[in-house]
Amino acid sequence: MALIAATGGASGLGEDAVRGVVARIRERVRGAFGGDVRSVDALDRAVADPGDAWRVRELAAALAWYAERDEEFAAEVVGWAQQYGPAAGVGQTIHAGRDAYTAGRDMTVQQRPETDPASE
């Protein structure tokens, strides 16, 4: 949902419909955040630079925090994700200190045997 709110991308909708849906989602999120300046700033920063993964993660954390405390908001977030996700342009980033093969839902990680420099 953070990606949809930040990027304005939603699957299965035309451009005009997406703008309307995303605008409503952003306004609802602002309303849920209320006077919490930090969370509203997280939304604004993610919208301003949706390519910055840190900003989107910060927004996701704020959404999760509010969803944990407000069941109605949590249900809305889940509904949006089911209806409009995954957002267009969603990618996958892998950071691994080992060999990683990822394709679709397959997330196979092959760990290389550790070598002890002292034994060589």
mmCIF file of C-alpha atoms in Angstrom:
data_model
loop_
_atom_site.group_PDB
_atom_site.id
_atom_site.type_symbol
_atom_site.label_atom_id
_atom_site.label_comp_id
_atom_site.label_asym_id
_atom_site.label_seq_id
_atom_site.Cartn_x
_atom_site.Cartn_y
_atom_site.Cartn_z
ATOM 1 C CA MET A 1 0.000 0.000 0.000
ATOM 2 C CA ALA A 2 2.897 2.338 0.645
ATOM 3 C CA LEU A 3 3.984 1.836 -2.965
ATOM 4 C CA ILE A 4 0.500 2.582 -4.275
ATOM 5 C CA ALA A 5 0.233 5.708 -2.130
ATOM 6 C CA ALA A 6 3.749 6.841 -3.045
ATOM 7 C CA THR A 7 3.869 6.028 -6.754
ATOM 8 C CA GLY A 8 0.238 6.536 -7.651
ATOM 9 C CA GLY A 9 0.266 3.182 -9.430
ATOM 10 C CA ALA A 10 -2.577 0.721 -9.099
ATOM 11 C CA SER A 11 -3.261 -2.304 -11.233
ATOM 12 C CA GLY A 12 -6.381 -2.849 -13.269
ATOM 13 C CA LEU A 13 -7.407 0.805 -13.599
ATOM 14 C CA GLY A 14 -7.157 3.426 -16.299
ATOM 15 C CA GLU A 15 -5.069 6.536 -15.764
ATOM 16 C CA ASP A 16 -7.972 8.794 -14.706
ATOM 17 C CA ALA A 17 -9.394 6.179 -12.349
ATOM 18 C CA VAL A 18 -5.984 5.627 -10.786
ATOM 19 C CA ARG A 19 -5.604 9.336 -10.048
ATOM 20 C CA GLY A 20 -8.965 9.412 -8.292
ATOM 21 C CA VAL A 21 -8.377 6.233 -6.294
ATOM 22 C CA VAL A 22 -4.875 7.247 -5.245
ATOM 23 C CA ALA A 23 -6.049 10.731 -4.261
ATOM 24 C CA ARG A 24 -8.767 9.185 -2.048
ATOM 25 C CA ILE A 25 -6.270 6.740 -0.512
ATOM 26 C CA ARG A 26 -3.795 9.528 0.227
ATOM 27 C CA GLU A 27 -6.496 11.694 1.824
ATOM 28 C CA ARG A 28 -7.727 8.772 3.951
ATOM 29 C CA VAL A 29 -4.152 8.052 5.051
ATOM 30 C CA ARG A 30 -3.678 11.739 5.949
ATOM 31 C CA GLY A 31 -6.895 11.557 7.961
ATOM 32 C CA ALA A 32 -5.734 8.427 9.780
ATOM 33 C CA PHE A 33 -2.398 10.067 10.563
ATOM 34 C CA GLY A 34 -4.251 13.100 11.935
ATOM 35 C CA GLY A 35 -1.933 15.542 13.655
ATOM 36 C CA ASP A 36 1.048 13.164 13.559
ATOM 37 C CA VAL A 37 3.449 15.427 11.660
ATOM 38 C CA ARG A 38 6.101 12.719 11.348
ATOM 39 C CA SER A 39 3.726 10.282 9.618
ATOM 40 C CA VAL A 40 2.250 12.960 7.345
ATOM 41 C CA ASP A 41 5.813 13.962 6.428
ATOM 42 C CA ALA A 42 6.579 10.303 5.625
ATOM 43 C CA LEU A 43 3.642 10.285 3.207
ATOM 44 C CA ASP A 44 4.668 13.586 1.621
ATOM 45 C CA ARG A 45 8.306 12.489 1.244
ATOM 46 C CA ALA A 46 7.314 9.152 -0.318
ATOM 47 C CA VAL A 47 4.986 10.900 -2.776
ATOM 48 C CA ALA A 48 7.688 13.449 -3.645
ATOM 49 C CA ASP A 49 10.313 10.740 -4.341
ATOM 50 C CA PRO A 50 8.678 7.302 -4.752
ATOM 51 C CA GLY A 51 11.920 5.877 -6.140
ATOM 52 C CA ASP A 52 13.617 6.288 -2.754
ATOM 53 C CA ALA A 53 13.087 2.913 -1.079
ATOM 54 C CA TRP A 54 13.855 4.349 2.373
ATOM 55 C CA ARG A 55 11.025 6.905 2.055
ATOM 56 C CA VAL A 56 8.564 4.222 0.959
ATOM 57 C CA ARG A 57 9.665 1.980 3.871
ATOM 58 C CA GLU A 58 9.148 4.866 6.286
ATOM 59 C CA LEU A 59 5.611 5.315 4.945
ATOM 60 C CA ALA A 60 4.998 1.562 5.178
ATOM 61 C CA ALA A 61 6.085 1.620 8.830
ATOM 62 C CA ALA A 62 3.685 4.491 9.557
ATOM 63 C CA LEU A 63 0.833 2.664 7.798
ATOM 64 C CA ALA A 64 1.560 -0.503 9.789
ATOM 65 C CA TRP A 65 1.711 1.413 13.080
ATOM 66 C CA TYR A 66 -1.695 2.994 12.513
ATOM 67 C CA ALA A 67 -3.207 -0.223 11.161
ATOM 68 C CA GLU A 68 -2.155 -2.054 14.343
ATOM 69 C CA ARG A 69 -4.054 0.486 16.437
ATOM 70 C CA ASP A 70 -7.149 1.038 14.292
ATOM 71 C CA GLU A 71 -8.993 -2.058 13.049
ATOM 72 C CA GLU A 72 -11.158 -0.059 10.650
ATOM 73 C CA PHE A 73 -8.115 1.547 9.044
ATOM 74 C CA ALA A 74 -6.376 -1.845 8.897
ATOM 75 C CA ALA A 75 -9.362 -3.318 7.064
ATOM 76 C CA GLU A 76 -9.267 -0.423 4.589
ATOM 77 C CA VAL A 77 -5.550 -0.921 3.949
ATOM 78 C CA VAL A 78 -6.057 -4.651 3.360
ATOM 79 C CA GLY A 79 -8.988 -3.921 1.054
ATOM 80 C CA TRP A 80 -6.968 -1.432 -0.988
ATOM 81 C CA ALA A 81 -4.083 -3.888 -1.291
ATOM 82 C CA GLN A 82 -6.416 -6.654 -2.447
ATOM 83 C CA GLN A 83 -8.270 -4.433 -4.879
ATOM 84 C CA TYR A 84 -5.468 -2.333 -6.356
ATOM 85 C CA GLY A 85 -2.186 -4.144 -5.704
ATOM 86 C CA PRO A 86 0.319 -5.031 -6.737
ATOM 87 C CA ALA A 87 1.160 -1.535 -7.879
ATOM 88 C CA ALA A 88 2.589 -0.977 -11.329
ATOM 89 C CA GLY A 89 6.356 -1.011 -11.353
ATOM 90 C CA VAL A 90 6.756 -3.007 -8.165
ATOM 91 C CA GLY A 91 10.150 -4.626 -8.160
ATOM 92 C CA GLN A 92 12.102 -6.922 -5.997
ATOM 93 C CA THR A 93 15.418 -6.072 -4.408
ATOM 94 C CA ILE A 94 17.637 -8.809 -3.072
ATOM 95 C CA HIS A 95 20.586 -8.123 -0.774
ATOM 96 C CA ALA A 96 22.445 -11.341 -0.136
ATOM 97 C CA GLY A 97 25.873 -12.214 1.105
ATOM 98 C CA ARG A 98 25.486 -15.432 -0.830
ATOM 99 C CA ASP A 99 24.139 -16.663 -4.156
ATOM 100 C CA ALA A 100 20.463 -15.856 -4.591
ATOM 101 C CA TYR A 101 18.158 -17.083 -7.325
ATOM 102 C CA THR A 102 14.773 -15.396 -7.420
ATOM 103 C CA ALA A 103 12.014 -15.855 -9.945
ATOM 104 C CA GLY A 104 8.384 -15.101 -9.235
ATOM 105 C CA ARG A 105 7.544 -16.604 -5.898
ATOM 106 C CA ASP A 106 10.609 -18.870 -5.870
ATOM 107 C CA MET A 107 13.146 -17.469 -3.427
ATOM 108 C CA THR A 108 15.958 -20.010 -3.392
ATOM 109 C CA VAL A 109 19.110 -18.950 -1.580
ATOM 110 C CA GLN A 110 22.226 -21.069 -1.966
ATOM 111 C CA GLN A 111 24.705 -20.576 0.827
ATOM 112 C CA ARG A 112 28.333 -21.076 -0.048
ATOM 113 C CA PRO A 113 30.339 -23.214 2.354
ATOM 114 C CA GLU A 114 32.268 -21.121 4.807
ATOM 115 C CA THR A 115 35.996 -21.432 4.412
ATOM 116 C CA ASP A 116 38.269 -20.907 7.341
ATOM 117 C CA PRO A 117 41.352 -18.931 6.196
ATOM 118 C CA ALA A 118 43.376 -20.558 9.006
ATOM 119 C CA SER A 119 42.770 -24.044 7.582
ATOM 120 C CA GLU A 120 44.107 -23.161 4.146
#
